[in-house]
Each structure stands twice: as C-alpha cells, then as structure tokens.
Amino acid sequence: MAVNLASIRDLLLPGLRGVVGKYDQIPSRWDKVFERGNSNMAVERTASMRYLGLAQLKTEGGQTAFDNNAGERFVYNQEHLEIALGYAITRKAIDDNLYKTQFQPSNLGLQQSFAQTKEIYAFNVLNTATTYNASVGGDGKALCATDHPIDGTTVANRPAVDVDLSEATLLNAMTTIPTTFKDNAGLKVFARARKLVVPNALEPVAIRLTKSELRPGTGDNDVNAILATSGGLPDGYVVSEFMTSNYAWFLLTNIPGLLYLNRVPFEMDMETDFTTDNLLVKGYERYSFGYYDWRSIWGSFPTQ
Amino acid sequence: MANTFAPFGFSQNRGNGSAPTYEQRVRKIASDNATAIFAGDPVTTLSTGYIAQSSPGTTQIAGIFVGCKYLSTALQRTVWSPFWPGSGATGDVEAYIVNDPNAQFVAQVGGSSSTGIVFADIGANVNFAVGTGSTVTGISGAYVNQTTVNTTATLPFRIVGLIENPPGGPGTDSTSAYNWVLVAFNNVDTKSLTGI
C-alpha cells in the first residue's frame, strides 16, 4: 500500500491549525566515539601484529638471545552493512495535499531515519561489547573482556567484577589502563583514558565527576584527581541515548581502534512509476561500525 | 610476581657452541593427517617419512614445528599458515621445522599449579605436554611438564636454564609455578643414533 488519500485524510481540507509530528533530531554522537574512514572493499581487514618482546640479559661471552616471534597475531574483519529505506505515495496524495510545506511528499524524513539508524548501529558496538562476534574475528574475545590474549599472558579491558561509575571506579580504570595495557609482545604501551562514554542515566554522575574542581561527593577541599590523573579526561564525556544499559560506562583511550567505514555515502533517489503514477522514493547507504583494537576502550557493565 | 599460565610452545631463543642460523628445514605432513599442529609444537617423524604432532613420551622427536604452506582445497590457492589445521589441503603439506641439535628454546612450565622448575632441575631431562593450541594465532599450547623432570635418557628435552630476567618480566618468577625455562633438544632425530 502506498501512502494514499486515506493516510492524509485531514490534509485534504483547509482549516488545520498545524501539522506536527516531525521533531528536532538528536545530534550525532557516533562521530565522537568512532574514528572515520572510507572503504572501497566488501570487507576491510586489519591485522594486529606482534613486534619484539623485552630485551634479554646477555652474559659475558654468551650468545645473544633472539626473539623470532614477531608477526601477525590477529585479524579483525569489518563487513559493511547495506542500509536502505523507501516509500511510495500516490499521485492523488501528492496533488491533493494542501499542506505540502509541512508534509512534503518528496521528503518524509529519510535523512533522519538514516541518521538515527546509524546511531543505533554505532552504539550497538558498545551495547554488545561483552559478546564475542565471530564475524569480527580478532583475538577471539569480546571487545571488552577480562582475558584478551597476548603473548605469554592475558590483559583485561573490563574489571573482573563490573562496577558502577563512581569516583573510585573511574580513577581505578584511569590508573589501570596505563599500567596494564600491553602490545601483543607484552610491552607496556602508552595508553591513557581520554573520554568517558555514558548513557543518559549516568550523565549526572559524569558531570559531578568531571566538572567538579574539588573532590566529588565530599565536603573537604581535596582537588578532583580525575581532572589530572594520567592526564585527566581531556575529551570530556559523551552521552548517548542509544546505549541500552543505564549502568554500563566506557572510557575511550588515546589508542585508535573503534572504526566507522563509509563505503557508499547516503544517496536518495525517486521516480514516478509509469503505470500507477505513484512516486517512489528511496534512500541507500552502505557503511559499517567495528573495531580492530581492544586497547581503544575500557568498559564496565554493571546490571543495576 | 606470580606467573600467568599462557603456554606458547617451544620458541627458539639461542644456540649452543656455535651461532645459530635459525634455519628452518622442510618436511612434509600428509594431507589426511587430521591432528592439528601449531607453531611451537614438537613433531615426530613417522615411519612413512611424514611428520606429525608428537605425543609426550620417550620417542625421539623430529624438531619443533614453526609453520607450513599448502594448497587450500577451498580457496584454490597456496596458503601460508603458522599452523596445520588438520584438513583442507590438496596434496602434501610443506612443513617447516627447527631441528638444529644445538638449538635452545624458551618454554613455559606447566603440569603443576604450585611448583615450577627450579635451579636444581638444570641438567635434568623433561617431557612436554601438548596443551591446546590457538586456531586464532596458530601458536602452540605446548609446555614443559614439571611433573616429568627426571634423568631418563630418552626424554625429549634437557633443562639448561631458567628465564629470570628482566626482573618482573613474564615467566621470570622461578619461585612459583608456570615459570619460563630454557631447554635444549635431548632425544631428537638429529642427535639420536636410533633410526625411525
């Protein structure tokens, strides 16, 4: 069924005070979480390499130890999604609509639909960060896990016991990231928390933690250590309406690893069907959200 | 600092007596060999001339597997892989092994959750356990089995040292379980006088 006269029955007569239903859209947040890139392939693959481990002690006259284990360890796949939406509207519904300015037959909000869909897919990466996605591959673990394998040990980017966002837990994460994040050979890397990502329910907590000059939640004059520990959180915090948990929170680090790839930018097209005179309008876009390095994020997933 | 148990097979680290060239020798795996072999696994010469993943015991080993290439039946092209998955090849698999009789390897100790290999064990022989290799990285899960330290002449490896530096590095706590050790071949094709 196309959008027909019955669908716009009150727009056929003069006298309506107004036509409502279209609202301001939520500004995009995905671009504050994901780095952006372009793609010209069906699947983009990122190889995670192992470089050299620690240098070894040499004894006098003894042989130099060799580390011949450099090489590929993991491959992360990112396959693009095809996103499309269309609608059909009859010729009479176009011709007889008296409120075309408010209810434009050629623009019923495809861009808004696509924009919000993109937000959902973006934050779905975080919402499902505790579930391993075999199509991504990588190290065989979920994006946020307590046991990411590297040579000789494992590394966590999630607390052993998921914790609520608070001054203590945030500081613990900010001090844990620099000391525990290692490359695939086991060398410590320069990793620092840079941005807090929270759902709307945690925004008041995020404000209190990141905006207070003095220690949050106390009556004394201690400085707020969050602002300076390991460089603080210079990129502030991001709130998303599309995070499905009211309790999960994330820290993005200075290490890139969350990636949006644009394969075909948003395009819109329309045509009039020869036999029915219906106007067909559709939009199309192709992209993907994914990740290629767990060191880009720290996540905690309390359930209450 | 306690050691984390994350075995990685036998990783060639140095030689003994002469400078190692880190040569890898070509052997063959039968394409119908359904047992996966991971980089760092000990391998054994079969009576057919092929090699296969070794089973812990007192049979001499052929060396340490470090990778392979084969014609993938599914992809119809040559595949280079750090491990033999146990299927998927058309024709023989070209396997690469380290069998330098002077080679020495770093390996993790396992088999006991309370005791590692200690200084007094240097000079003893020891067996290995196959563990579980990773089909993601292709790296072996083999480790030195602490419970098998003995003087038995036909055990495959000889303990030649402990890894204790740099302090705090992985596997360097030789006072606890799962430490890293340096081992050499003991019962290997290139040293044994016994044929296959």
Short mmCIF file of C-alpha atoms in Angstrom, two decimals:
data_model
loop_
_atom_site.label_atom_id
_atom_site.label_comp_id
_atom_site.label_asym_id
_atom_site.label_seq_id
_atom_site.Cartn_x
_atom_site.Cartn_y
_atom_site.Cartn_z
CA MET A 1 0.00 0.00 0.00
CA ALA A 2 1.32 3.39 -0.90
CA VAL A 3 0.73 6.48 1.19
CA ASN A 4 -2.70 7.41 -0.11
CA LEU A 5 -5.51 9.86 0.49
CA ALA A 6 -6.74 7.89 3.48
CA SER A 7 -3.32 8.27 5.04
CA ILE A 8 -3.50 12.06 4.86
CA ARG A 9 -7.27 12.48 5.11
CA ASP A 10 -7.23 15.68 7.13
CA LEU A 11 -4.61 17.29 4.94
CA LEU A 12 -7.09 17.35 2.07
CA LEU A 13 -9.19 20.16 3.54
CA PRO A 14 -8.22 23.69 4.59
CA GLY A 15 -8.50 24.82 8.19
CA LEU A 16 -5.91 22.82 10.06
CA ARG A 17 -4.17 24.95 12.64
CA GLY A 18 -0.97 22.97 12.25
CA VAL A 19 0.67 19.77 11.14
CA VAL A 20 3.04 18.25 13.65
CA GLY A 21 4.97 15.03 14.06
CA LYS A 22 8.42 15.97 12.94
CA TYR A 23 10.85 16.91 15.68
CA ASP A 24 14.39 18.07 16.12
CA GLN A 25 16.73 15.17 15.74
CA ILE A 26 19.29 14.04 18.26
CA PRO A 27 22.72 15.32 17.19
CA SER A 28 25.03 12.61 16.05
CA ARG A 29 27.26 11.14 18.75
CA TRP A 30 28.84 8.26 16.86
CA ASP A 31 31.43 10.58 15.35
CA LYS A 32 32.61 11.40 18.87
CA VAL A 33 33.28 7.76 19.59
CA PHE A 34 34.45 6.25 16.33
CA GLU A 35 37.24 7.33 14.05
CA ARG A 36 36.09 7.79 10.49
CA GLY A 37 37.44 6.26 7.31
CA ASN A 38 36.48 5.39 3.77
CA SER A 39 36.41 1.98 2.19
CA ASN A 40 36.24 0.60 -1.32
CA MET A 41 36.03 -3.08 -0.44
CA ALA A 42 33.34 -5.51 0.67
CA VAL A 43 35.25 -6.38 3.81
CA GLU A 44 38.04 -4.41 5.40
CA ARG A 45 40.61 -6.37 7.39
CA THR A 46 43.05 -5.04 9.94
CA ALA A 47 45.98 -7.18 11.01
CA SER A 48 47.22 -6.89 14.58
CA MET A 49 50.93 -7.59 14.66
CA ARG A 50 53.33 -8.73 17.30
CA TYR A 51 56.61 -6.85 17.42
CA LEU A 52 59.55 -7.65 19.68
CA GLY A 53 59.38 -8.53 23.34
CA LEU A 54 61.70 -7.42 26.13
CA ALA A 55 65.45 -7.37 25.55
CA GLN A 56 67.31 -10.12 27.32
CA LEU A 57 70.25 -10.14 29.67
CA LYS A 58 73.49 -11.19 27.96
CA THR A 59 76.25 -12.98 29.82
CA GLU A 60 79.90 -12.38 29.10
CA GLY A 61 80.92 -14.45 26.11
CA GLY A 62 77.42 -15.87 25.91
CA GLN A 63 75.10 -15.80 22.94
CA THR A 64 72.62 -13.05 22.26
CA ALA A 65 69.05 -14.19 22.76
CA PHE A 66 66.88 -13.92 19.67
CA ASP A 67 63.18 -13.19 19.56
CA ASN A 68 61.90 -14.54 16.27
CA ASN A 69 58.24 -14.45 17.20
CA ALA A 70 57.31 -11.18 15.55
CA GLY A 71 54.47 -11.46 13.08
CA GLU A 72 50.74 -11.48 12.65
CA ARG A 73 48.61 -12.44 15.59
CA PHE A 74 45.03 -11.42 14.89
CA VAL A 75 42.89 -10.18 12.02
CA TYR A 76 39.81 -8.04 12.59
CA ASN A 77 37.14 -8.08 9.90
CA GLN A 78 34.70 -5.31 9.22
CA GLU A 79 31.97 -6.09 6.69
CA HIS A 80 29.76 -3.27 5.53
CA LEU A 81 26.02 -3.10 6.07
CA GLU A 82 23.59 -2.11 3.35
CA ILE A 83 21.05 0.29 4.76
CA ALA A 84 18.03 1.21 2.67
CA LEU A 85 14.52 2.57 3.13
CA GLY A 86 11.90 3.69 0.67
CA TYR A 87 8.27 4.71 0.44
CA ALA A 88 5.60 5.09 -2.18
CA ILE A 89 2.96 7.79 -2.31
CA THR A 90 0.06 8.00 -4.72
CA ARG A 91 -0.31 10.83 -7.19
CA LYS A 92 -3.59 11.92 -5.61
CA ALA A 93 -1.95 12.11 -2.20
CA ILE A 94 0.60 14.46 -3.67
CA ASP A 95 -1.75 16.55 -5.77
CA ASP A 96 -4.48 16.96 -3.14
CA ASN A 97 -2.30 17.57 -0.08
CA LEU A 98 -2.89 21.18 0.98
CA TYR A 99 -0.04 21.21 3.47
CA LYS A 100 2.92 20.30 1.32
CA THR A 101 5.25 22.59 3.26
CA GLN A 102 4.67 20.66 6.44
CA PHE A 103 4.24 17.19 4.90
CA GLN A 104 6.44 17.14 1.85
CA PRO A 105 5.69 14.17 -0.40
CA SER A 106 9.28 14.01 -1.59
CA ASN A 107 10.79 14.31 1.86
CA LEU A 108 9.16 12.31 4.60
CA GLY A 109 12.35 12.16 6.67
CA LEU A 110 14.64 9.66 5.04
CA GLN A 111 17.70 11.50 6.24
CA GLN A 112 16.51 11.50 9.82
CA SER A 113 15.73 7.79 9.60
CA PHE A 114 19.15 7.02 8.25
CA ALA A 115 20.89 9.22 10.78
CA GLN A 116 19.22 7.55 13.72
CA THR A 117 19.80 4.11 12.27
CA LYS A 118 23.46 4.97 12.08
CA GLU A 119 23.49 5.97 15.74
CA ILE A 120 21.91 2.67 16.69
CA TYR A 121 24.41 0.61 14.75
CA ALA A 122 27.27 2.65 16.15
CA PHE A 123 26.35 2.24 19.78
CA ASN A 124 25.41 -1.36 19.17
CA VAL A 125 29.16 -1.96 19.13
CA LEU A 126 29.28 -0.77 22.74
CA ASN A 127 25.96 -2.33 23.72
CA THR A 128 27.22 -5.75 22.61
CA ALA A 129 30.79 -5.24 23.78
CA THR A 130 30.65 -8.22 26.10
CA THR A 131 29.54 -10.65 23.40
CA TYR A 132 32.08 -12.14 21.04
CA ASN A 133 31.22 -11.61 17.40
CA ALA A 134 32.76 -14.39 15.34
CA SER A 135 32.43 -12.41 12.12
CA VAL A 136 34.80 -9.82 13.55
CA GLY A 137 37.37 -12.45 14.40
CA GLY A 138 40.21 -10.69 16.11
CA ASP A 139 41.59 -12.25 19.25
CA GLY A 140 38.59 -14.48 19.80
CA LYS A 141 37.27 -12.37 22.66
CA ALA A 142 34.51 -9.82 23.00
CA LEU A 143 35.50 -6.18 22.57
CA CYS A 144 35.54 -5.74 26.35
CA ALA A 145 36.90 -8.80 28.14
CA THR A 146 38.97 -9.70 31.14
CA ASP A 147 41.24 -12.00 29.18
CA HIS A 148 42.43 -10.61 25.86
CA PRO A 149 45.27 -12.90 24.83
CA ILE A 150 48.72 -11.52 24.15
CA ASP A 151 51.94 -13.50 24.03
CA GLY A 152 52.56 -15.04 27.41
CA THR A 153 49.58 -13.65 29.30
CA THR A 154 46.20 -12.01 29.05
CA VAL A 155 45.08 -8.40 29.52
CA ALA A 156 41.74 -7.04 30.68
CA ASN A 157 39.89 -4.01 29.41
CA ARG A 158 37.00 -4.75 31.75
CA PRO A 159 37.07 -5.01 35.52
CA ALA A 160 36.99 -8.53 36.97
CA VAL A 161 33.79 -7.50 38.75
CA ASP A 162 31.74 -4.96 36.85
CA VAL A 163 31.47 -1.77 38.85
CA ASP A 164 29.17 1.22 38.88
CA LEU A 165 30.52 4.56 37.75
CA SER A 166 31.91 6.46 40.71
CA GLU A 167 34.97 8.47 41.63
CA ALA A 168 36.77 5.38 42.91
CA THR A 169 35.93 3.14 39.95
CA LEU A 170 36.68 5.80 37.38
CA LEU A 171 40.05 6.56 38.96
CA ASN A 172 40.78 2.86 39.22
CA ALA A 173 40.16 2.45 35.50
CA MET A 174 42.22 5.53 34.68
CA THR A 175 45.18 4.18 36.63
CA THR A 176 44.75 0.59 35.48
CA ILE A 177 44.81 1.41 31.76
CA PRO A 178 48.35 2.89 31.72
CA THR A 179 49.83 0.09 33.81
CA THR A 180 48.20 -2.97 32.29
CA PHE A 181 47.63 -2.28 28.59
CA LYS A 182 50.35 -4.07 26.62
CA ASP A 183 51.09 -4.79 23.00
CA ASN A 184 50.95 -8.28 21.56
CA ALA A 185 54.52 -8.96 22.66
CA GLY A 186 53.84 -7.92 26.25
CA LEU A 187 55.46 -4.47 26.22
CA LYS A 188 53.54 -1.77 28.03
CA VAL A 189 52.09 0.82 25.69
CA PHE A 190 51.27 4.47 26.18
CA ALA A 191 47.59 4.14 26.93
CA ARG A 192 45.59 6.85 28.65
CA ALA A 193 41.88 7.34 29.19
CA ARG A 194 40.67 10.30 27.19
CA LYS A 195 36.89 10.33 27.10
CA LEU A 196 34.03 8.98 29.17
CA VAL A 197 31.00 7.50 27.36
CA VAL A 198 27.82 7.09 29.38
CA PRO A 199 24.08 6.63 28.92
CA ASN A 200 21.72 9.46 29.83
CA ALA A 201 21.03 7.91 33.21
CA LEU A 202 24.68 8.36 34.19
CA GLU A 203 25.09 11.88 32.86
CA PRO A 204 24.57 13.49 36.30
CA VAL A 205 27.29 11.23 37.70
CA ALA A 206 29.57 12.07 34.79
CA ILE A 207 29.01 15.79 35.34
CA ARG A 208 29.78 15.57 39.04
CA LEU A 209 32.92 13.55 38.38
CA THR A 210 34.35 15.58 35.52
CA LYS A 211 33.16 19.13 36.21
CA SER A 212 33.98 19.49 39.88
CA GLU A 213 37.25 21.21 40.74
CA LEU A 214 37.21 19.74 44.22
CA ARG A 215 36.84 16.13 45.15
CA PRO A 216 33.36 14.95 44.10
CA GLY A 217 30.92 13.99 46.81
CA THR A 218 32.97 15.24 49.73
CA GLY A 219 32.95 18.33 51.89
CA ASP A 220 36.68 18.82 52.06
CA ASN A 221 38.99 20.71 49.78
CA ASP A 222 40.87 17.87 48.13
CA VAL A 223 41.37 18.55 44.46
CA ASN A 224 39.42 16.45 41.97
CA ALA A 225 42.03 13.91 40.97
CA ILE A 226 40.04 12.79 37.95
CA LEU A 227 40.96 16.01 36.19
CA ALA A 228 44.67 15.29 36.34
CA THR A 229 45.26 11.57 36.87
CA SER A 230 47.10 10.16 33.86
CA GLY A 231 46.33 13.38 32.04
CA GLY A 232 42.73 13.54 33.13
CA LEU A 233 39.89 13.17 30.66
CA PRO A 234 40.75 15.96 28.19
CA ASP A 235 37.98 15.00 25.79
CA GLY A 236 35.31 15.13 28.50
CA TYR A 237 32.32 12.86 28.27
CA VAL A 238 29.78 11.81 25.66
CA VAL A 239 26.20 10.91 26.40
CA SER A 240 24.22 8.71 24.07
CA GLU A 241 20.51 7.99 24.02
CA PHE A 242 21.27 4.78 22.17
CA MET A 243 23.11 2.96 24.90
CA THR A 244 20.77 0.23 26.04
CA SER A 245 22.10 -0.17 29.57
CA ASN A 246 21.50 2.52 32.15
CA TYR A 247 24.55 1.36 34.08
CA ALA A 248 27.29 0.47 31.58
CA TRP A 249 30.03 3.03 31.10
CA PHE A 250 33.11 3.24 28.93
CA LEU A 251 36.41 5.02 28.74
CA LEU A 252 37.89 5.70 25.32
CA THR A 253 41.67 5.78 25.26
CA ASN A 254 44.20 7.59 23.13
CA ILE A 255 44.69 4.40 21.11
CA PRO A 256 42.59 4.27 17.93
CA GLY A 257 40.56 1.11 17.49
CA LEU A 258 36.88 1.92 17.06
CA LEU A 259 36.23 2.48 13.38
CA TYR A 260 33.44 3.74 11.16
CA LEU A 261 33.97 2.98 7.50
CA ASN A 262 31.94 4.72 4.83
CA ARG A 263 31.51 2.50 1.77
CA VAL A 264 28.71 4.33 -0.09
CA PRO A 265 27.60 7.71 1.26
CA PHE A 266 23.91 8.43 1.77
CA GLU A 267 22.09 8.83 -1.51
CA MET A 268 18.44 9.48 -2.25
CA ASP A 269 16.56 8.89 -5.45
CA MET A 270 12.98 9.00 -6.66
CA GLU A 271 10.99 8.10 -9.70
CA THR A 272 7.38 8.09 -10.83
CA ASP A 273 6.05 4.69 -11.71
CA PHE A 274 4.76 4.66 -15.29
CA THR A 275 1.70 2.52 -14.72
CA THR A 276 0.45 3.74 -11.33
CA ASP A 277 1.77 7.30 -11.24
CA ASN A 278 2.94 6.51 -7.68
CA LEU A 279 6.01 8.40 -6.58
CA LEU A 280 8.70 6.02 -5.29
CA VAL A 281 11.37 7.50 -3.07
CA LYS A 282 14.26 5.61 -1.54
CA GLY A 283 17.48 6.15 0.28
CA TYR A 284 20.57 4.00 0.35
CA GLU A 285 23.74 3.95 2.34
CA ARG A 286 26.48 1.44 3.00
CA TYR A 287 28.81 1.54 5.96
CA SER A 288 30.00 -0.37 8.95
CA PHE A 289 30.93 0.16 12.55
CA GLY A 290 33.53 -2.07 14.04
CA TYR A 291 36.74 -2.28 15.97
CA TYR A 292 40.26 -3.51 15.48
CA ASP A 293 41.95 -2.90 18.81
CA TRP A 294 40.51 -3.56 22.27
CA ARG A 295 43.08 -1.15 23.70
CA SER A 296 40.93 1.70 22.47
CA ILE A 297 38.30 1.18 25.15
CA TRP A 298 37.64 0.22 28.75
CA GLY A 299 34.16 -0.91 29.69
CA SER A 300 32.26 -1.80 32.83
CA PHE A 301 28.86 -3.48 32.66
CA PRO A 302 27.05 -3.48 35.99
CA THR A 303 23.45 -4.56 35.74
CA GLN A 304 21.94 -2.42 38.48
CA MET B 1 55.08 -11.64 40.89
CA ALA B 2 53.18 -14.81 40.08
CA ASN B 3 53.49 -16.16 36.55
CA THR B 4 50.46 -16.32 34.29
CA PHE B 5 49.90 -19.68 32.63
CA ALA B 6 49.68 -18.94 28.92
CA PRO B 7 51.91 -21.51 27.21
CA PHE B 8 53.28 -20.78 23.78
CA GLY B 9 55.11 -23.96 22.80
CA PHE B 10 58.84 -24.01 22.21
CA SER B 11 60.28 -20.73 20.95
CA GLN B 12 63.84 -20.89 19.59
CA ASN B 13 65.90 -18.42 21.55
CA ARG B 14 69.58 -19.15 21.07
CA GLY B 15 72.09 -21.82 20.16
CA ASN B 16 74.93 -23.51 21.92
CA GLY B 17 78.55 -23.68 20.88
CA SER B 18 78.04 -22.06 17.50
CA ALA B 19 75.99 -19.14 16.34
CA PRO B 20 72.52 -20.35 15.38
CA THR B 21 71.31 -19.56 11.88
CA TYR B 22 67.66 -20.10 12.83
CA GLU B 23 67.42 -22.39 9.85
CA GLN B 24 64.06 -23.97 9.18
CA ARG B 25 64.06 -27.33 7.45
CA VAL B 26 61.34 -28.56 5.11
CA ARG B 27 59.41 -31.71 5.98
CA LYS B 28 56.03 -32.96 4.87
CA ILE B 29 52.70 -33.51 6.57
CA ALA B 30 50.25 -35.90 4.95
CA SER B 31 47.14 -34.01 3.93
CA ASP B 32 44.99 -36.66 5.62
CA ASN B 33 46.72 -36.06 8.96
CA ALA B 34 43.70 -34.88 10.95
CA THR B 35 45.65 -33.75 14.00
CA ALA B 36 46.34 -30.03 14.06
CA ILE B 37 49.94 -28.94 14.55
CA PHE B 38 50.68 -25.49 15.95
CA ALA B 39 53.75 -23.27 15.73
CA GLY B 40 55.94 -24.35 18.63
CA ASP B 41 54.69 -27.93 18.83
CA PRO B 42 57.18 -30.80 18.94
CA VAL B 43 56.78 -33.06 15.91
CA THR B 44 57.81 -36.64 15.31
CA THR B 45 58.98 -38.43 12.19
CA LEU B 46 56.60 -41.21 11.18
CA SER B 47 57.65 -44.43 9.52
CA THR B 48 56.08 -43.05 6.33
CA GLY B 49 58.56 -40.18 6.24
CA TYR B 50 55.91 -37.62 7.10
CA ILE B 51 55.88 -35.76 10.38
CA ALA B 52 53.03 -35.45 12.87
CA GLN B 53 52.43 -33.74 16.19
CA SER B 54 54.41 -35.54 18.88
CA SER B 55 52.80 -37.31 21.77
CA PRO B 56 54.59 -36.93 25.11
CA GLY B 57 56.70 -39.96 25.76
CA THR B 58 60.18 -41.27 25.21
CA THR B 59 60.05 -41.50 21.40
CA GLN B 60 62.58 -39.23 19.76
CA ILE B 61 61.16 -36.08 18.24
CA ALA B 62 62.00 -34.61 14.83
CA GLY B 63 62.07 -30.99 15.93
CA ILE B 64 59.81 -28.03 16.55
CA PHE B 65 57.13 -27.09 14.02
CA VAL B 66 57.23 -23.41 13.00
CA GLY B 67 54.77 -23.10 10.09
CA CYS B 68 53.64 -24.55 6.81
CA LYS B 69 52.23 -23.90 3.39
CA TYR B 70 49.75 -25.91 1.38
CA LEU B 71 47.33 -25.70 -1.48
CA SER B 72 43.99 -24.92 0.10
CA THR B 73 41.25 -27.08 -1.33
CA ALA B 74 38.59 -24.49 -0.50
CA LEU B 75 40.47 -21.39 -1.64
CA GLN B 76 42.31 -22.95 -4.57
CA ARG B 77 45.46 -21.09 -3.77
CA THR B 78 48.56 -21.56 -1.68
CA VAL B 79 48.04 -20.70 1.96
CA TRP B 80 50.83 -19.88 4.39
CA SER B 81 49.87 -20.62 7.93
CA PRO B 82 51.55 -20.77 11.32
CA PHE B 83 49.61 -23.98 11.99
CA TRP B 84 48.33 -27.03 10.16
CA PRO B 85 44.58 -27.12 10.87
CA GLY B 86 44.24 -30.86 10.28
CA SER B 87 42.37 -30.68 6.99
CA GLY B 88 41.81 -28.59 3.90
CA ALA B 89 44.93 -29.31 1.83
CA THR B 90 45.21 -30.74 -1.63
CA GLY B 91 48.44 -32.72 -1.77
CA ASP B 92 51.19 -32.84 0.81
CA VAL B 93 51.69 -30.01 3.27
CA GLU B 94 55.11 -28.35 3.19
CA ALA B 95 56.05 -28.05 6.84
CA TYR B 96 58.92 -26.10 8.36
CA ILE B 97 60.67 -27.34 11.45
CA VAL B 98 63.65 -26.38 13.58
CA ASN B 99 65.88 -29.41 14.15
CA ASP B 100 69.27 -27.82 14.83
CA PRO B 101 70.69 -30.15 17.52
CA ASN B 102 72.22 -27.12 19.25
CA ALA B 103 69.04 -25.06 19.29
CA GLN B 104 67.70 -23.89 22.63
CA PHE B 105 64.12 -22.93 23.28
CA VAL B 106 62.16 -20.86 25.74
CA ALA B 107 59.07 -22.63 27.02
CA GLN B 108 56.66 -22.26 29.89
CA VAL B 109 56.46 -24.77 32.70
CA GLY B 110 53.12 -26.41 33.44
CA GLY B 111 51.72 -29.57 34.91
CA SER B 112 51.75 -28.26 38.47
CA SER B 113 49.83 -25.30 39.82
CA SER B 114 52.17 -24.95 42.78
CA THR B 115 55.67 -25.79 41.63
CA GLY B 116 57.80 -24.55 38.80
CA ILE B 117 61.11 -25.83 37.55
CA VAL B 118 63.86 -24.69 39.90
CA PHE B 119 67.60 -24.14 39.69
CA ALA B 120 68.32 -27.66 40.95
CA ASP B 121 66.49 -29.09 37.94
CA ILE B 122 69.01 -27.67 35.49
CA GLY B 123 70.69 -30.58 33.78
CA ALA B 124 67.71 -32.89 34.15
CA ASN B 125 65.64 -34.14 31.28
CA VAL B 126 61.98 -33.38 30.91
CA ASN B 127 58.93 -34.19 28.87
CA PHE B 128 56.33 -31.87 27.44
CA ALA B 129 52.56 -31.67 27.33
CA VAL B 130 50.75 -30.78 24.10
CA GLY B 131 48.23 -28.39 25.66
CA THR B 132 45.76 -26.57 23.45
CA GLY B 133 47.00 -24.57 20.51
CA SER B 134 45.25 -21.45 19.28
CA THR B 135 43.44 -21.63 15.97
CA VAL B 136 43.32 -17.80 16.09
CA THR B 137 47.04 -17.11 16.28
CA GLY B 138 48.29 -20.55 15.31
CA ILE B 139 50.57 -20.58 18.34
CA SER B 140 51.17 -23.79 20.22
CA GLY B 141 49.83 -24.50 23.68
CA ALA B 142 52.65 -26.93 24.46
CA TYR B 143 54.59 -26.57 27.68
CA VAL B 144 57.28 -28.29 29.70
CA ASN B 145 55.69 -30.73 32.10
CA GLN B 146 57.17 -30.13 35.54
CA THR B 147 55.95 -33.49 36.84
CA THR B 148 58.17 -35.36 34.38
CA VAL B 149 61.56 -33.92 35.39
CA ASN B 150 63.86 -36.94 35.52
CA THR B 151 67.17 -38.39 34.48
CA THR B 152 65.62 -40.67 31.84
CA ALA B 153 67.88 -40.59 28.80
CA THR B 154 65.10 -40.75 26.21
CA LEU B 155 63.05 -37.78 27.37
CA PRO B 156 62.87 -35.24 24.53
CA PHE B 157 64.25 -32.15 26.25
CA ARG B 158 67.09 -31.14 28.59
CA ILE B 159 66.65 -28.26 31.03
CA VAL B 160 69.56 -25.86 30.51
CA GLY B 161 68.48 -22.71 32.30
CA LEU B 162 65.81 -20.58 33.90
CA ILE B 163 64.46 -17.32 32.50
CA GLU B 164 64.78 -14.81 35.33
CA ASN B 165 65.45 -11.53 33.56
CA PRO B 166 64.45 -8.79 33.20
CA PRO B 167 63.03 -8.75 36.73
CA GLY B 168 59.24 -8.71 36.64
CA GLY B 169 59.15 -9.87 33.04
CA PRO B 170 56.73 -12.63 32.09
CA GLY B 171 57.65 -16.03 33.46
CA THR B 172 60.64 -14.76 35.44
CA ASP B 173 59.40 -15.70 38.90
CA SER B 174 61.24 -19.00 39.28
CA THR B 175 60.00 -19.42 42.83
CA SER B 176 56.46 -20.17 41.73
CA ALA B 177 54.61 -22.27 39.19
CA TYR B 178 54.44 -21.58 35.49
CA ASN B 179 57.89 -20.04 35.18
CA TRP B 180 59.73 -19.95 31.87
CA VAL B 181 62.75 -22.15 31.24
CA LEU B 182 65.39 -22.65 28.61
CA VAL B 183 65.52 -26.17 27.19
CA ALA B 184 67.62 -27.93 24.58
CA PHE B 185 66.92 -30.98 22.48
CA ASN B 186 67.79 -34.21 24.21
CA ASN B 187 66.18 -37.01 22.20
CA VAL B 188 65.80 -35.65 18.70
CA ASP B 189 66.39 -37.13 15.24
CA THR B 190 69.47 -35.01 14.66
CA LYS B 191 71.13 -36.23 17.86
CA SER B 192 69.81 -39.74 18.27
CA LEU B 193 71.66 -42.70 16.85
CA THR B 194 68.42 -44.60 16.56
CA GLY B 195 66.70 -44.52 13.18
CA ILE B 196 62.99 -44.40 12.52
#
